[in-house]
PDB file of C-alpha atoms in Angstrom:
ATOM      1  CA  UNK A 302      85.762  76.426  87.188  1.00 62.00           C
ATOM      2  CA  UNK A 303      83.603  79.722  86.988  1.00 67.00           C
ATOM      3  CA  UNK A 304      81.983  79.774  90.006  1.00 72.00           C
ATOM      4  CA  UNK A 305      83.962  77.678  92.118  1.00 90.00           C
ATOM      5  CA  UNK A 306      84.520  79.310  95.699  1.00 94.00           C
ATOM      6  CA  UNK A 307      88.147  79.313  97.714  1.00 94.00           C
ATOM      7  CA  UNK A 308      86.848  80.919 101.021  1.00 93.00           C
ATOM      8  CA  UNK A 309      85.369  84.396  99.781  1.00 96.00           C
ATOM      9  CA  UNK A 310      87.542  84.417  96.412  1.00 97.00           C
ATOM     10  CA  UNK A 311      86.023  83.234  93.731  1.00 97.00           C
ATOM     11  CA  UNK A 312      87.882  81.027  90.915  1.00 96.00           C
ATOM     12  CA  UNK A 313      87.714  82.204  87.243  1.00 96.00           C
ATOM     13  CA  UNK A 314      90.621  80.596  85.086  1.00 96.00           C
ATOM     14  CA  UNK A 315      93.568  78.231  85.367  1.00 95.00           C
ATOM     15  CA  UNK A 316      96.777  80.794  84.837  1.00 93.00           C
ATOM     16  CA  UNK A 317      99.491  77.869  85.082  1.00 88.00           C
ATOM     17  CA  UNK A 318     100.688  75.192  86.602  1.00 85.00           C
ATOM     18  CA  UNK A 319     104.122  74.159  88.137  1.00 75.00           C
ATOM     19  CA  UNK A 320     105.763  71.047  89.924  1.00 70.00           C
ATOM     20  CA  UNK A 321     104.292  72.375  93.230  1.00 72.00           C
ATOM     21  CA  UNK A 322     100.887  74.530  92.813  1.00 81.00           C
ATOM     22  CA  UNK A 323      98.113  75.396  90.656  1.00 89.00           C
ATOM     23  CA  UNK A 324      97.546  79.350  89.792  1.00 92.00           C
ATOM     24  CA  UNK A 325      94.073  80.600  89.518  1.00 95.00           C
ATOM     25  CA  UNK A 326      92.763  84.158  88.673  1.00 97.00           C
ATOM     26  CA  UNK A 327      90.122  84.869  90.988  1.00 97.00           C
ATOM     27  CA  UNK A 328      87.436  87.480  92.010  1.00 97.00           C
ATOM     28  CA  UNK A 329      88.184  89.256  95.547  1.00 98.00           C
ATOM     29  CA  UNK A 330      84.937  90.470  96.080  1.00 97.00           C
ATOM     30  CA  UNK A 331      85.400  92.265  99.606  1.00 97.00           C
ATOM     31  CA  UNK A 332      88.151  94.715  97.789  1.00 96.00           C
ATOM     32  CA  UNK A 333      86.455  94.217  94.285  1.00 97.00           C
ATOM     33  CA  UNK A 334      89.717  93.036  92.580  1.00 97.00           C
ATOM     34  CA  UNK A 335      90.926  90.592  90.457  1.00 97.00           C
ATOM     35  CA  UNK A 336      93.733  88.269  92.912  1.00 98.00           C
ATOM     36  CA  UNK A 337      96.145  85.386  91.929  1.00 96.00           C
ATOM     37  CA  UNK A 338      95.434  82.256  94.210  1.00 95.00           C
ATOM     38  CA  UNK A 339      98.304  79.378  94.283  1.00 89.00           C
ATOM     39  CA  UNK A 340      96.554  76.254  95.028  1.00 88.00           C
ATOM     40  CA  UNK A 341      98.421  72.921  96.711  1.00 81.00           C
ATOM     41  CA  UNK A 342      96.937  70.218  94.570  1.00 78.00           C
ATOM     42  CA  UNK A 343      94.607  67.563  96.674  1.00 79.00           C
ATOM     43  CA  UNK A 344      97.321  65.224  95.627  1.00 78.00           C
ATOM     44  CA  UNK A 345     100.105  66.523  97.757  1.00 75.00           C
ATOM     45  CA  UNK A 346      97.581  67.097 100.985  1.00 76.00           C
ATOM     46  CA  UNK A 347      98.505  64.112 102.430  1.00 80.00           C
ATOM     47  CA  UNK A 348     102.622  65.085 102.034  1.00 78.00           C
ATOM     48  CA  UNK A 349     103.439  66.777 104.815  1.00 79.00           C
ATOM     49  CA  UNK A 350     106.822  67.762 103.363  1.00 79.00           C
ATOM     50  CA  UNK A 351     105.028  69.702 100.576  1.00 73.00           C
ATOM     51  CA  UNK A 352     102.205  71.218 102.941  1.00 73.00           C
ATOM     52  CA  UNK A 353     105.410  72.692 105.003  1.00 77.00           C
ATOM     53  CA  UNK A 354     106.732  73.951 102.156  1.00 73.00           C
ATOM     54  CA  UNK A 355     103.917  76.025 100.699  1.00 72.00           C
ATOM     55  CA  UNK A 356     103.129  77.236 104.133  1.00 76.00           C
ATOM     56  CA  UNK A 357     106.666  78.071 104.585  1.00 75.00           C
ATOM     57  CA  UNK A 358     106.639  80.104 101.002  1.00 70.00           C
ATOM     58  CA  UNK A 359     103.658  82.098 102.429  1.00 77.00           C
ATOM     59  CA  UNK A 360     105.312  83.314 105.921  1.00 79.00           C
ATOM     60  CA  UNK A 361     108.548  83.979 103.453  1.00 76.00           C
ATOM     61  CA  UNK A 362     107.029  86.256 101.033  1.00 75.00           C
ATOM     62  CA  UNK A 363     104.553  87.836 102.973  1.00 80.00           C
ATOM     63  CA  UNK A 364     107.815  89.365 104.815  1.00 82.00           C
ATOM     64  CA  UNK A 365     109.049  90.266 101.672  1.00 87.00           C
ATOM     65  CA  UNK A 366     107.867  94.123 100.801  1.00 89.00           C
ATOM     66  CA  UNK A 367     109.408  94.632  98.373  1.00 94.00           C
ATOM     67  CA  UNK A 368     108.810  97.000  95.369  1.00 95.00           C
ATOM     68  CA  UNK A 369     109.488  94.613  92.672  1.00 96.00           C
ATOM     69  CA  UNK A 370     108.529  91.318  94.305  1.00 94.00           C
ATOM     70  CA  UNK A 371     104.889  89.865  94.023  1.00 93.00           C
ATOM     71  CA  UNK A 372     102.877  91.261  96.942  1.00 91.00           C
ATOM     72  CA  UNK A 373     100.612  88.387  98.879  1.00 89.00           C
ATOM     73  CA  UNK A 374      97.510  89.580  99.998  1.00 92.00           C
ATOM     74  CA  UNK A 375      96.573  86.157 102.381  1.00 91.00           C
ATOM     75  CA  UNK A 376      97.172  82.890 103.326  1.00 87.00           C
ATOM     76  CA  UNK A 377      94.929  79.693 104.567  1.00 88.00           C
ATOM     77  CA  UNK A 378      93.237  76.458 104.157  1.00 88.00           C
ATOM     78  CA  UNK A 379      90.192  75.959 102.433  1.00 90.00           C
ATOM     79  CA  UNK A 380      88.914  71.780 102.981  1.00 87.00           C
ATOM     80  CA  UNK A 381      92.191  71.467 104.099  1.00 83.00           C
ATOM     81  CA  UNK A 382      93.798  72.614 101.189  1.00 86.00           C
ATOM     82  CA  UNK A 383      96.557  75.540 101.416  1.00 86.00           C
ATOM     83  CA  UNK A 384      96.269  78.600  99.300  1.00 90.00           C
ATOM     84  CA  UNK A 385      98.454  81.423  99.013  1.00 89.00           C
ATOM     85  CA  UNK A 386      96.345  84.831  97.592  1.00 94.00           C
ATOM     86  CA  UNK A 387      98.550  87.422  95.831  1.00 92.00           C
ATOM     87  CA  UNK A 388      98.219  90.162  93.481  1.00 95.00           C
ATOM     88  CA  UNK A 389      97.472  89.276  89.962  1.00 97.00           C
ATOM     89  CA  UNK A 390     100.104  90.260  87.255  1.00 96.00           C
ATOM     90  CA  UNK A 391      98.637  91.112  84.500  1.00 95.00           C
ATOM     91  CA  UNK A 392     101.301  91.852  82.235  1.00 96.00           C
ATOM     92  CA  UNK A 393     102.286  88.442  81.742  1.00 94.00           C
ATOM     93  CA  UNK A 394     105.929  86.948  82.370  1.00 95.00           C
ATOM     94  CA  UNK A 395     109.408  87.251  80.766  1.00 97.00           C
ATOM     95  CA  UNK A 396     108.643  84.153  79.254  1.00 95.00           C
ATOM     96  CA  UNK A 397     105.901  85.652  76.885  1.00 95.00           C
ATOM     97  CA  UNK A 398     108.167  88.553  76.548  1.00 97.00           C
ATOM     98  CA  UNK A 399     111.287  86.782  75.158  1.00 97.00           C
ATOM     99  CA  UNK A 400     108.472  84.244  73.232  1.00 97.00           C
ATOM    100  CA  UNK A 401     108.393  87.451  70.737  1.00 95.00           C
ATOM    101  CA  UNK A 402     111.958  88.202  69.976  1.00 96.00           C
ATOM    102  CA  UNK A 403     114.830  89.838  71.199  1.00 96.00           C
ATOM    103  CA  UNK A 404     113.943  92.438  74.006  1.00 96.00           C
ATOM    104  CA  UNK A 405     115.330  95.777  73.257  1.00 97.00           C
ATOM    105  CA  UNK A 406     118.533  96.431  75.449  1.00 97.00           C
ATOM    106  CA  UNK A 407     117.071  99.930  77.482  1.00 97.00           C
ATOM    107  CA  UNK A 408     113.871  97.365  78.488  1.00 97.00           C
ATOM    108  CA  UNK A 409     116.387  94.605  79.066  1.00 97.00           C
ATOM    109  CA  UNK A 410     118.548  97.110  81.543  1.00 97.00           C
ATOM    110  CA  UNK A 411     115.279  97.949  83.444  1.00 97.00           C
ATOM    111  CA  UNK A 412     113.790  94.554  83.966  1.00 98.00           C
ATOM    112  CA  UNK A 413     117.189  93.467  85.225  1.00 96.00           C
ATOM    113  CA  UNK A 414     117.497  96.437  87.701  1.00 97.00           C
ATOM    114  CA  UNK A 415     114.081  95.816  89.153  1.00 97.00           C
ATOM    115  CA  UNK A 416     114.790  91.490  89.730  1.00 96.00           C
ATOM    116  CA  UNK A 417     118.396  92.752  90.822  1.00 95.00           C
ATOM    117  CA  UNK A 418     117.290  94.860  93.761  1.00 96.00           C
ATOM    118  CA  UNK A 419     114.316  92.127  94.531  1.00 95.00           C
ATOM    119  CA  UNK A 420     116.918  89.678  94.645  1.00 93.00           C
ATOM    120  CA  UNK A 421     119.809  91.595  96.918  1.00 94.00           C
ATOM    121  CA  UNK A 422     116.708  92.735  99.408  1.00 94.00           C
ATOM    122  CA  UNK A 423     115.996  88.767  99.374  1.00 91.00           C
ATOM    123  CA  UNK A 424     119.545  87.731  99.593  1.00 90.00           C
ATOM    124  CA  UNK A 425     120.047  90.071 102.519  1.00 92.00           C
ATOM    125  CA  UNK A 426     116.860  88.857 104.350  1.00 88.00           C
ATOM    126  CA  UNK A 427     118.625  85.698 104.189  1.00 85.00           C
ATOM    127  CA  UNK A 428     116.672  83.576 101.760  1.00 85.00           C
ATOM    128  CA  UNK A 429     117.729  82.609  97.820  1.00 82.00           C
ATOM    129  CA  UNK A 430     114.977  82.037  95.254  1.00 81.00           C
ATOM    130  CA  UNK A 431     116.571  79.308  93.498  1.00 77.00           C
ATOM    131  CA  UNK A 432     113.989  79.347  90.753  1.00 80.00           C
ATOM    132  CA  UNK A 433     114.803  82.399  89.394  1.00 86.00           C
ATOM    133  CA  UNK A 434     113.963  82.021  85.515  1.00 89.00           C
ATOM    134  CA  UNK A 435     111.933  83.778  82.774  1.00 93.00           C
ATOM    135  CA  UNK A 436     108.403  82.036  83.644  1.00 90.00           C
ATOM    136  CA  UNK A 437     109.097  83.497  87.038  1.00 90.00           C
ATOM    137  CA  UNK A 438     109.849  87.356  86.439  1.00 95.00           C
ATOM    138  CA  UNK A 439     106.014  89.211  85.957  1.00 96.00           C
ATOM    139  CA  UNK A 440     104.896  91.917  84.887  1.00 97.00           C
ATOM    140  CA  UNK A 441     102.202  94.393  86.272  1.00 97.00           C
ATOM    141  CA  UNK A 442      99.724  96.289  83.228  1.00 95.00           C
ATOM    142  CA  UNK A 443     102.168  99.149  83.335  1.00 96.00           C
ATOM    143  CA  UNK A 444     105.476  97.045  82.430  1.00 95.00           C
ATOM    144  CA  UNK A 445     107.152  96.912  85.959  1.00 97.00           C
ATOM    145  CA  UNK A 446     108.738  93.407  86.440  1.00 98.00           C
ATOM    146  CA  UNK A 447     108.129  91.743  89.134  1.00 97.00           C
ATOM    147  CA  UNK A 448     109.840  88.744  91.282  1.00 94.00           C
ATOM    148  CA  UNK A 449     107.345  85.681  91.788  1.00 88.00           C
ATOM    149  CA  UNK A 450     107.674  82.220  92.790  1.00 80.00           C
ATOM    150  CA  UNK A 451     109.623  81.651  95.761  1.00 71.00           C
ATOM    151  CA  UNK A 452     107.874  78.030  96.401  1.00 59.00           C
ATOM    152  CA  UNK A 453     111.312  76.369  96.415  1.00 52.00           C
ATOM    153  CA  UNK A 454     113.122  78.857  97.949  1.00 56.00           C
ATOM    154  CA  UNK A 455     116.176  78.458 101.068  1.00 56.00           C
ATOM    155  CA  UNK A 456     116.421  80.006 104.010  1.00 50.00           C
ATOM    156  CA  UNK A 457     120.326  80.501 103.942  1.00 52.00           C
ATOM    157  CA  UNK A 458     120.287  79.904 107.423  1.00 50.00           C
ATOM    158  CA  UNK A 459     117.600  77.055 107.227  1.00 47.00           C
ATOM    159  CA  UNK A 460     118.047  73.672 109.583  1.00 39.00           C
ATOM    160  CA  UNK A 461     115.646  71.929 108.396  1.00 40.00           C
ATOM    161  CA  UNK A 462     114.920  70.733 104.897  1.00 42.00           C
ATOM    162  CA  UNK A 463     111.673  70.655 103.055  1.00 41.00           C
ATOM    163  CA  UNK A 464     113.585  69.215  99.695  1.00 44.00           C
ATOM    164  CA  UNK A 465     115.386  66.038 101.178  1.00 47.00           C
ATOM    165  CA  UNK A 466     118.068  65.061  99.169  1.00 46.00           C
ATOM    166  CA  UNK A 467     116.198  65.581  95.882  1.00 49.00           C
ATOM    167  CA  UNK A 468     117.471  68.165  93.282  1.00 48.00           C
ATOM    168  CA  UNK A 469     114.459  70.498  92.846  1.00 54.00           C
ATOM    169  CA  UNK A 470     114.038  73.449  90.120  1.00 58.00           C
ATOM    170  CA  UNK A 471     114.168  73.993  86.445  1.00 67.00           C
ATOM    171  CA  UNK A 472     117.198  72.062  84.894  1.00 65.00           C
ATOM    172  CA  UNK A 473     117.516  74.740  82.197  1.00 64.00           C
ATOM    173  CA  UNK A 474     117.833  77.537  84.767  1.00 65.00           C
ATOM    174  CA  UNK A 475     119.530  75.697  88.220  1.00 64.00           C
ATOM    175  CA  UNK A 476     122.916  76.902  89.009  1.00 62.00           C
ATOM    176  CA  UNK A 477     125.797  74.805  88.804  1.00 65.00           C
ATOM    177  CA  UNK A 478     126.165  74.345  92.872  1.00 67.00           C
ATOM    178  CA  UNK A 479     122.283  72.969  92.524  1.00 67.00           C
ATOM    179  CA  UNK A 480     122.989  70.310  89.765  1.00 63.00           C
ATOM    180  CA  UNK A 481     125.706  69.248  92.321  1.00 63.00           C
ATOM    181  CA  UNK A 482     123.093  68.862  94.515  1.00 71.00           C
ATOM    182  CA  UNK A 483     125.520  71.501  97.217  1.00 65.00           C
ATOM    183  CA  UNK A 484     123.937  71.694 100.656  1.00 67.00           C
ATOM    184  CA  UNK A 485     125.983  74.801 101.196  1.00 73.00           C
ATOM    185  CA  UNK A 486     124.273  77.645  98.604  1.00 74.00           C
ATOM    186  CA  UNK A 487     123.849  81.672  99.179  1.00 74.00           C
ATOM    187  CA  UNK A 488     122.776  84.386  96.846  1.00 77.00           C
ATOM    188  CA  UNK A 489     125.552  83.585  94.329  1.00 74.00           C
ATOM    189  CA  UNK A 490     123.381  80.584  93.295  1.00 72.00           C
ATOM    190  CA  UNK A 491     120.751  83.284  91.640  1.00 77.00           C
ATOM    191  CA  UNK A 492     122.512  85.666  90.246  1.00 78.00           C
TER     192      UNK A 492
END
């Protein structure tokens, strides 16, 4: 993996993997930074319902500045294969948070104010995240949370449909009106 090349940014480490995309740390060399690059696995290439999708997250979030959502830094295809560069949180996620207890109520109350005014700026630029859950909140080296993920996001005005009729998300986290499988879903779904 060391070594491996994604145009100019060079691959270090798996961070995770999801239903959708492979996260890498990586080397930015032009800005001397450390990035985040989302990967479409080689498998999915030749899906064009998935390519759309990830393409579609990029032109999303790259609209979304937002103070406490995940900043991308670039988009494009490297041997064909989509990648999505975006700043690398290195504070972990909520997930790794929670992993060691209880998080103290004042912390609790700041995290959710940050993801609360992400998620109204996202809601009122028409799109819902509908994946909002703890793996998904990061957190920068200073303890700011962030909003990442948006790869199965809606457009609440969307006419076409990158999920079909299948029920995508986390189970543990989807919203009642998702489990339905409701066509008809607006910010009320994430909160």
């Amino acid at each position: 993996m060391n070594g491996t090349k994604i145009d100019r940014y060079e691959l270090k480490s798996e961070l995770g993997r999801g239903g959708m995309a492979t996260v890498y740390l990586a080397w930015d060399p032009r800005f001397e930074r450390n990035v985040a690059i989302k990967l479409l696995p080689r498998q999915f290439l030749h899906d064009p319902t998935f390519r759309a999708r990830f393409q579609r997250e990029a032109r999303m979030i790259a609209q979304l500045e937002h103070t406490a959502i995940v900043p991308v830094y670039d988009f494009g295809e490297h041997e064909e294969q989509p990648y999505l560069v975006m700043r690398f949180m290195d504070g972990g996620t909520l997930a790794d948070l929670l992993a060691n207890g209880p998080v103290p109520t004042q912390q609790a109350a700041f995290i959710l104010q940050r993801i609360a005014s992400a998620l109204d700026y996202a809601h009122s630029r028409g799109i819902i995240h509908r994946d909002l859950k703890p793996g998904n909140i990061l957190f920068d080296n200073q303890q700011n949370a962030y909003l990442g993920d948006f790869g199965i996001a809606k457009l609440a005005q969307a006419t076409t449909t990158f999920t079909g009729s299948a029920i995508i998300g986390t189970p543990a986290y989807m919203s009642p009106e998702q489990v339905h499988g409701d066509k008809e879903i607006d910010g009320r779904s994430d909160i």
